[in-house]
C-alpha positions as a Python dict, from the first residue, in 0.01 Angstrom:
ca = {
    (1, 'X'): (0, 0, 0),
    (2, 'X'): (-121, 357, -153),
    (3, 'X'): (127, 573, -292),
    (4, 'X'): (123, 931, -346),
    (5, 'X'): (369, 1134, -542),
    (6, 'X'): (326, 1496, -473),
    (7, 'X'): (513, 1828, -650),
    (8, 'X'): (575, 1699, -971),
    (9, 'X'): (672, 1917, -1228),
    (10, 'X'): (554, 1761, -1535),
    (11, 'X'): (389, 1425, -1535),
    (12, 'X'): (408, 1312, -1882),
    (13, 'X'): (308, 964, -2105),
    (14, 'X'): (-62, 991, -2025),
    (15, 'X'): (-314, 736, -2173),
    (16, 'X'): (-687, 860, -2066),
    (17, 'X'): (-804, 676, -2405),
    (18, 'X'): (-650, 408, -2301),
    (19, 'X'): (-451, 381, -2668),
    (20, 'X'): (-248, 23, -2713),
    (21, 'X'): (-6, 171, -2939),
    (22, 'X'): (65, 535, -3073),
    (23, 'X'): (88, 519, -3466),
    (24, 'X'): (158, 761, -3775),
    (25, 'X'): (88, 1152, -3697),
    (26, 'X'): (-1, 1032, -3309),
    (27, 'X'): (309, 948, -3223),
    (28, 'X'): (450, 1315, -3190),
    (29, 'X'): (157, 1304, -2890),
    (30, 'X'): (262, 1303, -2577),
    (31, 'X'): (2, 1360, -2320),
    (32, 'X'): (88, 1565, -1975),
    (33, 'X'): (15, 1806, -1759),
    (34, 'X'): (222, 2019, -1508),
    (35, 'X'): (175, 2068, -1144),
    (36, 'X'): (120, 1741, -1097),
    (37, 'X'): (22, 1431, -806),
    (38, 'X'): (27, 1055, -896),
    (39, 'X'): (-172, 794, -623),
    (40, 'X'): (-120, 424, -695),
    (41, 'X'): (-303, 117, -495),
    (42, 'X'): (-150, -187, -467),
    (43, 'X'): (120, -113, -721),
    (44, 'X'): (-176, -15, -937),
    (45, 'X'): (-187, 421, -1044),
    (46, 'X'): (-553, 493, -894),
    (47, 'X'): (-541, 831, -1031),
    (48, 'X'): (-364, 1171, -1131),
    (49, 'X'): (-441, 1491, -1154),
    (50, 'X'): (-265, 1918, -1125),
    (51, 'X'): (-301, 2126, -805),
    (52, 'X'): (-377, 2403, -1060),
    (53, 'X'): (-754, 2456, -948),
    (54, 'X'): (-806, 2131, -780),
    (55, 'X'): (-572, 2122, -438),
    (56, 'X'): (-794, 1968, -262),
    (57, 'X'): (-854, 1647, -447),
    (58, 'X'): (-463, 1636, -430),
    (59, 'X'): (-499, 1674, -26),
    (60, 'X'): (-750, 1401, 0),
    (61, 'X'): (-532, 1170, -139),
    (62, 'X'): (-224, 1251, -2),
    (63, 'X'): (-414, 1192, 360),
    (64, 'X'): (-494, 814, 241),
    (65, 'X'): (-132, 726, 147),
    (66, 'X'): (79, 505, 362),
    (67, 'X'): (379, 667, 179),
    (68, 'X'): (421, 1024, 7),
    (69, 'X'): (753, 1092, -229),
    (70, 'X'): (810, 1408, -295),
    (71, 'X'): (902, 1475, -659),
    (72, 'X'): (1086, 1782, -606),
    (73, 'X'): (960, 1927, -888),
    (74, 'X'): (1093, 1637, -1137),
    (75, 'X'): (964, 1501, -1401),
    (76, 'X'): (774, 1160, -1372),
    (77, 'X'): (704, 958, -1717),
    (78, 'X'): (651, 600, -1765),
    (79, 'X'): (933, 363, -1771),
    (80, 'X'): (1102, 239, -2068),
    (81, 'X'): (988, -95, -2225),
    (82, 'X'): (1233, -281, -2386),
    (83, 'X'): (1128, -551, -2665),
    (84, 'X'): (1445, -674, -2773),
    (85, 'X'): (1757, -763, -2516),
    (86, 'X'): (1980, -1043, -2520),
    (87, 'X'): (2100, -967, -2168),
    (88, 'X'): (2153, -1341, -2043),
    (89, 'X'): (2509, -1417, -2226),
    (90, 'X'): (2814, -1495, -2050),
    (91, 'X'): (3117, -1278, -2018),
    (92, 'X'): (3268, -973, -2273),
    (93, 'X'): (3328, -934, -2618),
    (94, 'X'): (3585, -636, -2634),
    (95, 'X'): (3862, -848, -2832),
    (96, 'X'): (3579, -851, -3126),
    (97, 'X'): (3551, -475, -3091),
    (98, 'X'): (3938, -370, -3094),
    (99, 'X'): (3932, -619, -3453),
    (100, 'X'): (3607, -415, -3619),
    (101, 'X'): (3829, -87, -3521),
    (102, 'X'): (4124, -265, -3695),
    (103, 'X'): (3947, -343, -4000),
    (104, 'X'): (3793, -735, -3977),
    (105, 'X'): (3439, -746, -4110),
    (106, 'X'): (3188, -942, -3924),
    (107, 'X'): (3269, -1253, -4136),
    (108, 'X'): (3614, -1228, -4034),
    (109, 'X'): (3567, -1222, -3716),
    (110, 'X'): (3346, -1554, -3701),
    (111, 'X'): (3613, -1687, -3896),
    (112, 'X'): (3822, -1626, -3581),
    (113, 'X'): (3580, -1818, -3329),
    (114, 'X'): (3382, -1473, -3268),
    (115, 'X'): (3043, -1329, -3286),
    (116, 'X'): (2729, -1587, -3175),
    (117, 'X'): (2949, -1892, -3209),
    (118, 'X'): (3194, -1749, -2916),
    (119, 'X'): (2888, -1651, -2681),
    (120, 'X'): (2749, -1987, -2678),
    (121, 'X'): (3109, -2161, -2594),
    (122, 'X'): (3126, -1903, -2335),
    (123, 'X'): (2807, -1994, -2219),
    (124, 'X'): (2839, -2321, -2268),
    (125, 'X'): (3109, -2363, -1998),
    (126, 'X'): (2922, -2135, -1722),
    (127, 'X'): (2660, -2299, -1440),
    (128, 'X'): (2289, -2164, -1522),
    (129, 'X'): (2385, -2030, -1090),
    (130, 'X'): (2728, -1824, -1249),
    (131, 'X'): (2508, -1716, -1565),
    (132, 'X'): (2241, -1594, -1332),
    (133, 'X'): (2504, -1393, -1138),
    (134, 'X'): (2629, -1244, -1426),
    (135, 'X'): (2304, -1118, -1603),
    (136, 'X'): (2164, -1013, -1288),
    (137, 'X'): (2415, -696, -1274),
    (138, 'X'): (2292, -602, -1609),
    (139, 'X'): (1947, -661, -1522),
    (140, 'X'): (2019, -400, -1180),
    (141, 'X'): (2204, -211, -1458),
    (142, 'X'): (1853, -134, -1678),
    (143, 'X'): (1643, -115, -1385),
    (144, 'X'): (1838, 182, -1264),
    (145, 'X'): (1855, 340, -1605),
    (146, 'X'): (1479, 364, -1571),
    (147, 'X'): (1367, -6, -1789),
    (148, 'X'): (1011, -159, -1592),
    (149, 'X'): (919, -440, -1874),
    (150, 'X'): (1231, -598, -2083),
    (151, 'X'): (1183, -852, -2322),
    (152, 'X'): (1511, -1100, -2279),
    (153, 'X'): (1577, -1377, -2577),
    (154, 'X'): (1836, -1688, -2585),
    (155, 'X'): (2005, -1767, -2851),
    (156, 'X'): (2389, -1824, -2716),
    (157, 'X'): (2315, -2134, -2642),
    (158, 'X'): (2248, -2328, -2990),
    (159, 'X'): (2167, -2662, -2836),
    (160, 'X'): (1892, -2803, -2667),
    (161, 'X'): (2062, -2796, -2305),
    (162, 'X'): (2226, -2454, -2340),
    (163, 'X'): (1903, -2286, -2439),
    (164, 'X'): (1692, -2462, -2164),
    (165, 'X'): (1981, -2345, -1939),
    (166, 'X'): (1933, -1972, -2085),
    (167, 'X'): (1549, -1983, -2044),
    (168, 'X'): (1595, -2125, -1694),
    (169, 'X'): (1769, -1781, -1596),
    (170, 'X'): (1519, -1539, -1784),
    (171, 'X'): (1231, -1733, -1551),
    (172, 'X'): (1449, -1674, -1249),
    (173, 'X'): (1496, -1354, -1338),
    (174, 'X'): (1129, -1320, -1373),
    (175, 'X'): (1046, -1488, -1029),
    (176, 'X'): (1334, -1292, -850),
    (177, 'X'): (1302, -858, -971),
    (178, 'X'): (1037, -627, -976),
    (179, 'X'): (1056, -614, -1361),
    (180, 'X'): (751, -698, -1622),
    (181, 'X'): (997, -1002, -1804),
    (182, 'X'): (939, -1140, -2117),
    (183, 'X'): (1080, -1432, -2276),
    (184, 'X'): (1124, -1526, -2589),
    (185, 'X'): (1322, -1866, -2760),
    (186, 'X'): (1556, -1778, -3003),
    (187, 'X'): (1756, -2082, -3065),
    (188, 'X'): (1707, -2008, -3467),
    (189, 'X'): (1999, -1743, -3346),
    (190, 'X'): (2298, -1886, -3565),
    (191, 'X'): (2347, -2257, -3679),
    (192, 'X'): (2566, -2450, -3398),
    (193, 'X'): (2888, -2586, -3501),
    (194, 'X'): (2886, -2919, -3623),
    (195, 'X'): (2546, -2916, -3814),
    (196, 'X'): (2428, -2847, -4162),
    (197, 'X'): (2220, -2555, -4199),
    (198, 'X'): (1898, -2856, -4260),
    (199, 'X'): (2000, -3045, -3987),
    (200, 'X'): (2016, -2773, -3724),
    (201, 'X'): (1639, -2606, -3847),
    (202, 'X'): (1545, -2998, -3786),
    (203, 'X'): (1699, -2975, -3450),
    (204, 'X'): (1499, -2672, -3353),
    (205, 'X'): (1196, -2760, -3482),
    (206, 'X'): (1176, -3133, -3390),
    (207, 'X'): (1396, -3152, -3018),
    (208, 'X'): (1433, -2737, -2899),
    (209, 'X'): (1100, -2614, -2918),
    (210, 'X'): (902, -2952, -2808),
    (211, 'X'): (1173, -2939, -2488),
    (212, 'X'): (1102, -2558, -2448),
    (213, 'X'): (720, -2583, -2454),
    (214, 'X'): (740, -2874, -2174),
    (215, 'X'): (850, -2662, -1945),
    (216, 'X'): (661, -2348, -2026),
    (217, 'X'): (977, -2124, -2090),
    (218, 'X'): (887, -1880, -2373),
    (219, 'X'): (633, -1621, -2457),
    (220, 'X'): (720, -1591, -2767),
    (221, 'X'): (980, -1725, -3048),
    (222, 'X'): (1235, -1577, -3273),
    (223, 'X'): (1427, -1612, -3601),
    (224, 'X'): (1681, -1417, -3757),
    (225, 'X'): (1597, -1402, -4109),
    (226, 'X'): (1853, -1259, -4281),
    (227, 'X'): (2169, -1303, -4545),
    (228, 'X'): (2377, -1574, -4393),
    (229, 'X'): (2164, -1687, -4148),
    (230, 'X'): (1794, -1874, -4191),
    (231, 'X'): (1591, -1793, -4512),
    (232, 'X'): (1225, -1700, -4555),
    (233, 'X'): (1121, -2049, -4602),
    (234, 'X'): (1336, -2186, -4269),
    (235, 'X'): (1219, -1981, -4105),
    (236, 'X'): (820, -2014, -4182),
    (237, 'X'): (897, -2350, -4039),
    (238, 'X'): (1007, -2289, -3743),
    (239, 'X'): (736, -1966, -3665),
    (240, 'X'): (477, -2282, -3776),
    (241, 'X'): (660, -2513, -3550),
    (242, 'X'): (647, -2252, -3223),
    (243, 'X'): (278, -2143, -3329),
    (244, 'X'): (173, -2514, -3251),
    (245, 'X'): (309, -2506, -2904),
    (246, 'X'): (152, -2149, -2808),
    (247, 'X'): (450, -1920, -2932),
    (248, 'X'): (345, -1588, -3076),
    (249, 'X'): (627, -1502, -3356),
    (250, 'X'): (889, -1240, -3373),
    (251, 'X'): (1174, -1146, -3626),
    (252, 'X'): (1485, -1083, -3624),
    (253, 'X'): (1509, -912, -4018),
    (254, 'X'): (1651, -678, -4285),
    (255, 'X'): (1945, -594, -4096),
    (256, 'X'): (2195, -711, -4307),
    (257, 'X'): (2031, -715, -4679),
    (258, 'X'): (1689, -702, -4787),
    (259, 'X'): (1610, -1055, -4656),
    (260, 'X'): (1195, -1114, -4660),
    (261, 'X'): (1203, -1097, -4284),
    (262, 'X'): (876, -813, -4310),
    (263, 'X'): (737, -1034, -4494),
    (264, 'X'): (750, -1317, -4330),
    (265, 'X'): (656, -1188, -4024),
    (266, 'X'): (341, -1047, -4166),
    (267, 'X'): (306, -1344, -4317),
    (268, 'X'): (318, -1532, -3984),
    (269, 'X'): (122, -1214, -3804),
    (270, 'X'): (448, -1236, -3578),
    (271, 'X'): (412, -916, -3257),
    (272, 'X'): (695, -724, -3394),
    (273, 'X'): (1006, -743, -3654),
    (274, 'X'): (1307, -620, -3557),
    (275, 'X'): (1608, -448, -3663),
    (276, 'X'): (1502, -301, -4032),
    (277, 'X'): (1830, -109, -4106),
    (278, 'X'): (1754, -268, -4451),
    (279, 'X'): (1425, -195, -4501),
    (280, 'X'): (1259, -76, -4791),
    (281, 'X'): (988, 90, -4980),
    (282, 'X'): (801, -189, -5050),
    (283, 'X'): (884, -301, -4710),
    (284, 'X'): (688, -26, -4522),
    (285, 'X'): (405, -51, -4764),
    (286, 'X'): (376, -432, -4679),
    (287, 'X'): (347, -291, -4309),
    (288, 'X'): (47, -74, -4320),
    (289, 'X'): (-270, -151, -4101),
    (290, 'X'): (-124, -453, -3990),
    (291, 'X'): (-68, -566, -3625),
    (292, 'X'): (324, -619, -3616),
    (293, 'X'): (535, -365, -3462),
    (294, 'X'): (826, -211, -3658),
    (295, 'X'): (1046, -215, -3412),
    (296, 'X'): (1465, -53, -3464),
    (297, 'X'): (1761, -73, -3298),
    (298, 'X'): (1914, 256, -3343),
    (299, 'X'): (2229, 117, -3058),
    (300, 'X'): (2299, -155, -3308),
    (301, 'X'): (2385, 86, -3603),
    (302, 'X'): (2562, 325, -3360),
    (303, 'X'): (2807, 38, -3243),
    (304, 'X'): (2878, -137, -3561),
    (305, 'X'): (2888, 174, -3745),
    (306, 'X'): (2553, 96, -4006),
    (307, 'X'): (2273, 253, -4140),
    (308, 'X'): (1993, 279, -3921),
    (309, 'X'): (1640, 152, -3955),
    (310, 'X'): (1428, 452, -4146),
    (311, 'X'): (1208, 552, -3820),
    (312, 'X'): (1116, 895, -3964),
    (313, 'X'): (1006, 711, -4338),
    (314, 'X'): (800, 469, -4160),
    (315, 'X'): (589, 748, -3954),
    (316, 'X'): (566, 933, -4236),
    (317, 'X'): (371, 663, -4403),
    (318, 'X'): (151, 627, -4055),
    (319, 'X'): (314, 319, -3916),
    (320, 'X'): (422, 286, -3530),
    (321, 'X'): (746, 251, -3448),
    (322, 'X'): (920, 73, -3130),
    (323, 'X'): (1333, 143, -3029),
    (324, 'X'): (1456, -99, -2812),
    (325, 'X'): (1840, -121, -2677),
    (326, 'X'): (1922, -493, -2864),
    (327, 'X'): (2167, -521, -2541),
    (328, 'X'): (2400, -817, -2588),
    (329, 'X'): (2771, -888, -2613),
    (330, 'X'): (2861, -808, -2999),
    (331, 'X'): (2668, -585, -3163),
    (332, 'X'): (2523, -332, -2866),
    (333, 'X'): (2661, -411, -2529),
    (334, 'X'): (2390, -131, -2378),
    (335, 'X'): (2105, -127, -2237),
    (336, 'X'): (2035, 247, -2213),
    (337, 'X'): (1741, 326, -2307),
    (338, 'X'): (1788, 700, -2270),
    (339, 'X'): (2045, 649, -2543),
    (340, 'X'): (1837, 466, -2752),
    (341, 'X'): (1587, 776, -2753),
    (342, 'X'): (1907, 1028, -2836),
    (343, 'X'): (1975, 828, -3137),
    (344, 'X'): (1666, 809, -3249),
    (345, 'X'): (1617, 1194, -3235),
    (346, 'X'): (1961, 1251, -3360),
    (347, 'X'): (2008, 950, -3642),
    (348, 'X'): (1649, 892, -3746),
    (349, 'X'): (1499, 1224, -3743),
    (350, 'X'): (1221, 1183, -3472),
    (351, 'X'): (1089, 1399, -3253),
    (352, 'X'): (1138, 1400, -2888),
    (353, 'X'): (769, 1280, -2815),
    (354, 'X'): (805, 1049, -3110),
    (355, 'X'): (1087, 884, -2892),
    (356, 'X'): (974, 851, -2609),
    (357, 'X'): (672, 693, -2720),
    (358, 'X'): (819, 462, -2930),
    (359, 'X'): (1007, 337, -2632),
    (360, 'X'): (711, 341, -2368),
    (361, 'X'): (367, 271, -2500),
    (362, 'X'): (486, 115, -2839),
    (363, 'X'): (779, -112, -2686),
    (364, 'X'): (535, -230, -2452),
    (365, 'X'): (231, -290, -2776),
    (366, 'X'): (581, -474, -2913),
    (367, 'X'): (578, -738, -2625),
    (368, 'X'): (208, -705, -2624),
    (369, 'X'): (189, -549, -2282),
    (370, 'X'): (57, -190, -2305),
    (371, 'X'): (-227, -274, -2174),
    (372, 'X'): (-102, -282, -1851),
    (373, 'X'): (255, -116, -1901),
    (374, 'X'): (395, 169, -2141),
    (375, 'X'): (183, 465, -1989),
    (376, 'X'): (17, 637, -1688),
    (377, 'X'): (-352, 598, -1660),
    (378, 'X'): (-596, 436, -1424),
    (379, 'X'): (-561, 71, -1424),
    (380, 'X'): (-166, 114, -1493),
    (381, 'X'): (96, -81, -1335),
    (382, 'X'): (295, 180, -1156),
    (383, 'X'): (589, 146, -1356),
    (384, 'X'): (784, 544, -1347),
    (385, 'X'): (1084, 711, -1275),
    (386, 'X'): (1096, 1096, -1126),
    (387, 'X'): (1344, 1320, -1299),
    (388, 'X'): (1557, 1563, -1213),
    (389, 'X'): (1421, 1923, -1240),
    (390, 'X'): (1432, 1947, -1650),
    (391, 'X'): (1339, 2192, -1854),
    (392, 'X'): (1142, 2033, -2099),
    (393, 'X'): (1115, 1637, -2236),
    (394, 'X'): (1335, 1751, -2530),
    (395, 'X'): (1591, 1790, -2230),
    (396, 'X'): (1587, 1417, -2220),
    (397, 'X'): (1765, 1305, -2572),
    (398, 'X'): (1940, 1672, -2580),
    (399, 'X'): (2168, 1565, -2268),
    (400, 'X'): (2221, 1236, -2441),
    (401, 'X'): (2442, 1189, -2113),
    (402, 'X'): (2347, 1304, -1855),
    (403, 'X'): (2194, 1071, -1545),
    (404, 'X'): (1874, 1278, -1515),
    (405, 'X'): (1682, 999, -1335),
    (406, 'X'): (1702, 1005, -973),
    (407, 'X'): (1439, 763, -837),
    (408, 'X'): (1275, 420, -991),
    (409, 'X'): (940, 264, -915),
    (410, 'X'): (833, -80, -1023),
    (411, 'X'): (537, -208, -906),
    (412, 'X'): (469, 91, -705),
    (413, 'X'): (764, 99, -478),
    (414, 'X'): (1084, 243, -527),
    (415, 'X'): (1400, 72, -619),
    (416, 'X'): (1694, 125, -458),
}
């Protein structure tokens, strides 16, 4: 099928280098041009160009295309690539947020049966068909907020069963949407009730990822390294452990203290670590010229009411910089991206064009897809939305919002 998308105002997120990841003093770069056509093959972009001085290469391939969409003068940019959801879990959390507005600390709340421990009972007791269901409406949810390529983890399942049963659903959810899906094993989420902290590592190491691997249900593998939860040295184990059976690492870190999670992803050359709303110094001096992707959260500090991850420190000192949403049932139930790019602007001091290409090109390097998704060049899945008529792409976190998108494309057709 070949696509053309005529009268487009700006078309924005271009990649003629053909850049993997925007880093440092690059990142405020954010390639477009105005008067604009788009013509993808196949679900493939073919090419793009202006009217301005060149109708006529616009004609010719508007005369090829089995369908022309009229932008109406919107704005068409790449869409978002999330690298960090949790959106397989099974039902609400609201009773845990009424108790952090009435004073109960997270501890307090786990003390009460909440937090990771009360996802995986919930989970627990729900069919993989009924979990399905459920994370499907989120997944039409992100679609329609303008997400193409989403990494999902587990994690609220905490045994063997429940996280095969999680994994099951992020395949199906693979096999059954137009979205780029990414999965990623995360049993090293919380330790299960009814095992010592050694005992449940052993568990993970020794019966989850062995059962995992069989059936070829992660990309990648996760640990949250952090106060309370696994250490540096549990989690080198486990990163070891996945790295035999194919699983690239990623890290879950320095959200809650200083914890060694940067460094033990580095250490482990894990794709991204995540969170960093304790981050320091030394931290993002550890990170330079290396190949794992900062990557922050800024709806996780917004919710629980933290510090967020120091996005305009680490481009300062020339690192990239991924936001994803972290959607999941405690700590950020959203998955709106747009959002994510507000606070970013408006909490950690980027740019506009910062934003957005920390959640386009550089959450797709973060899930190591931006080959192929995270920007609009030849040889691009095409993976856009088209605007409304905006004013400019600082519009976008400004009217933190308002629903500015007004048609999706995945794979080169449009989403209803």
């Amino acid at each position: 099928m070949k696509l053309f998308v005529k009268n487009i105002g700006t078309l924005a997120g271009l990649n003629p280098d053909g850049l993997l990841k925007r880093k440092g003093a690059e990142m405020s770069i954010l390639l477009s041009i105005s008067d604009a056509w788009l013509f993808a093959t196949d679900g493939i972009i073919t090419a793009y160009g202006s009217i301005c001085g060149d109708n006529a290469t616009a004609v010719s391939y508007e005369q090829q295309a089995d369908t022309v969409v009229d932008a109406e003068g919107g704005t068409v940019l790449p869409s978002f690539c999330d690298s960090h959801t949790h959106i397989v879990f099974a039902g609400s959390r609201e009773q845990e947020f009424v108790d952090k507005i009435n004073g109960l600390s997270y501890a307090e709340i786990a003390r009460k049966g909440g937090g990771i421990l009360n996802s995986a009972d919930r989970l627990h007791n729900l069919s993989e068909d009924e979990l399905y269901e459920q994370s499907m409406h989120r997944v039409r949810e992100i679609i329609k907020k303008g997400t193409g390529a989403v990494e999902i983890k587990s994690g609220y399942g905490l045994s063997t069963e429940d996280e095969l049963k999680m994994l099951r659903v992020i395949r199906r959810i693979k096999e059954t949407t137009p979205l780029k899906v990414m999965s990623t094993f995360l049993g090293a989420h919380a330790v299960a009730r009814g095992y010592s902290q050694s005992d449940y590592v052993n568990l993970v190491i020794n019966e989850m990822i062995p059962a995992v691997a069989a059936e070829g249900l992660a990309d990648f593998i996760d640990v949250f390294c952090d106060e309370g939860f696994f250490t540096f040295e549990e989690t080198s184990r486990i990163l070891e452990a996945g790295a035999r059976y194919g699983m690239r690492g990623k890290i879950h870190g320095e959200e809650l203290a200083p914890s060694g999670g940067v460094e033990v992803a580095l250490k482990h050359s894990a794709l991204s670590v995540d969170h960093l709303e304790s981050m320091t110094d030394e931290d993002i001096e550890m990170m330079r010229d290396t190949d794992t992707m900062p990557t922050a959260l800024p709806g996780t500090s917004f919710f629980l009411n933290m510090p967020f991850a120091p996005g305009r420190k680490m481009i300062s000192a020339g690192l990239p910089l991924a936001i994803a949403s972290d959607y999941n049932p405690g700590s950020t139930p959203s998955g709106d991206m747009k959002f994510a790019i507000s606070l970013a602007c408006i909490k950690m001091r980027l740019q506009p064009e910062e934003a957005i290409n920390a959640a386009t090109i550089n959450g797709a390097a973060a899930m190591g897809l931006s080959n192929s998704y995270g920007s609009l060049a030849p040889g691009m899945v095409a993976n856009f939305f088209i605007t409304q008529p905006i004013p400019s792409l600082a519009f976008i976190p400004y009217a933190y919002t308002t629903p500015i998108i007004r048609r999706v494309f995945l794979q080169g057709k449009e989403v209803e």
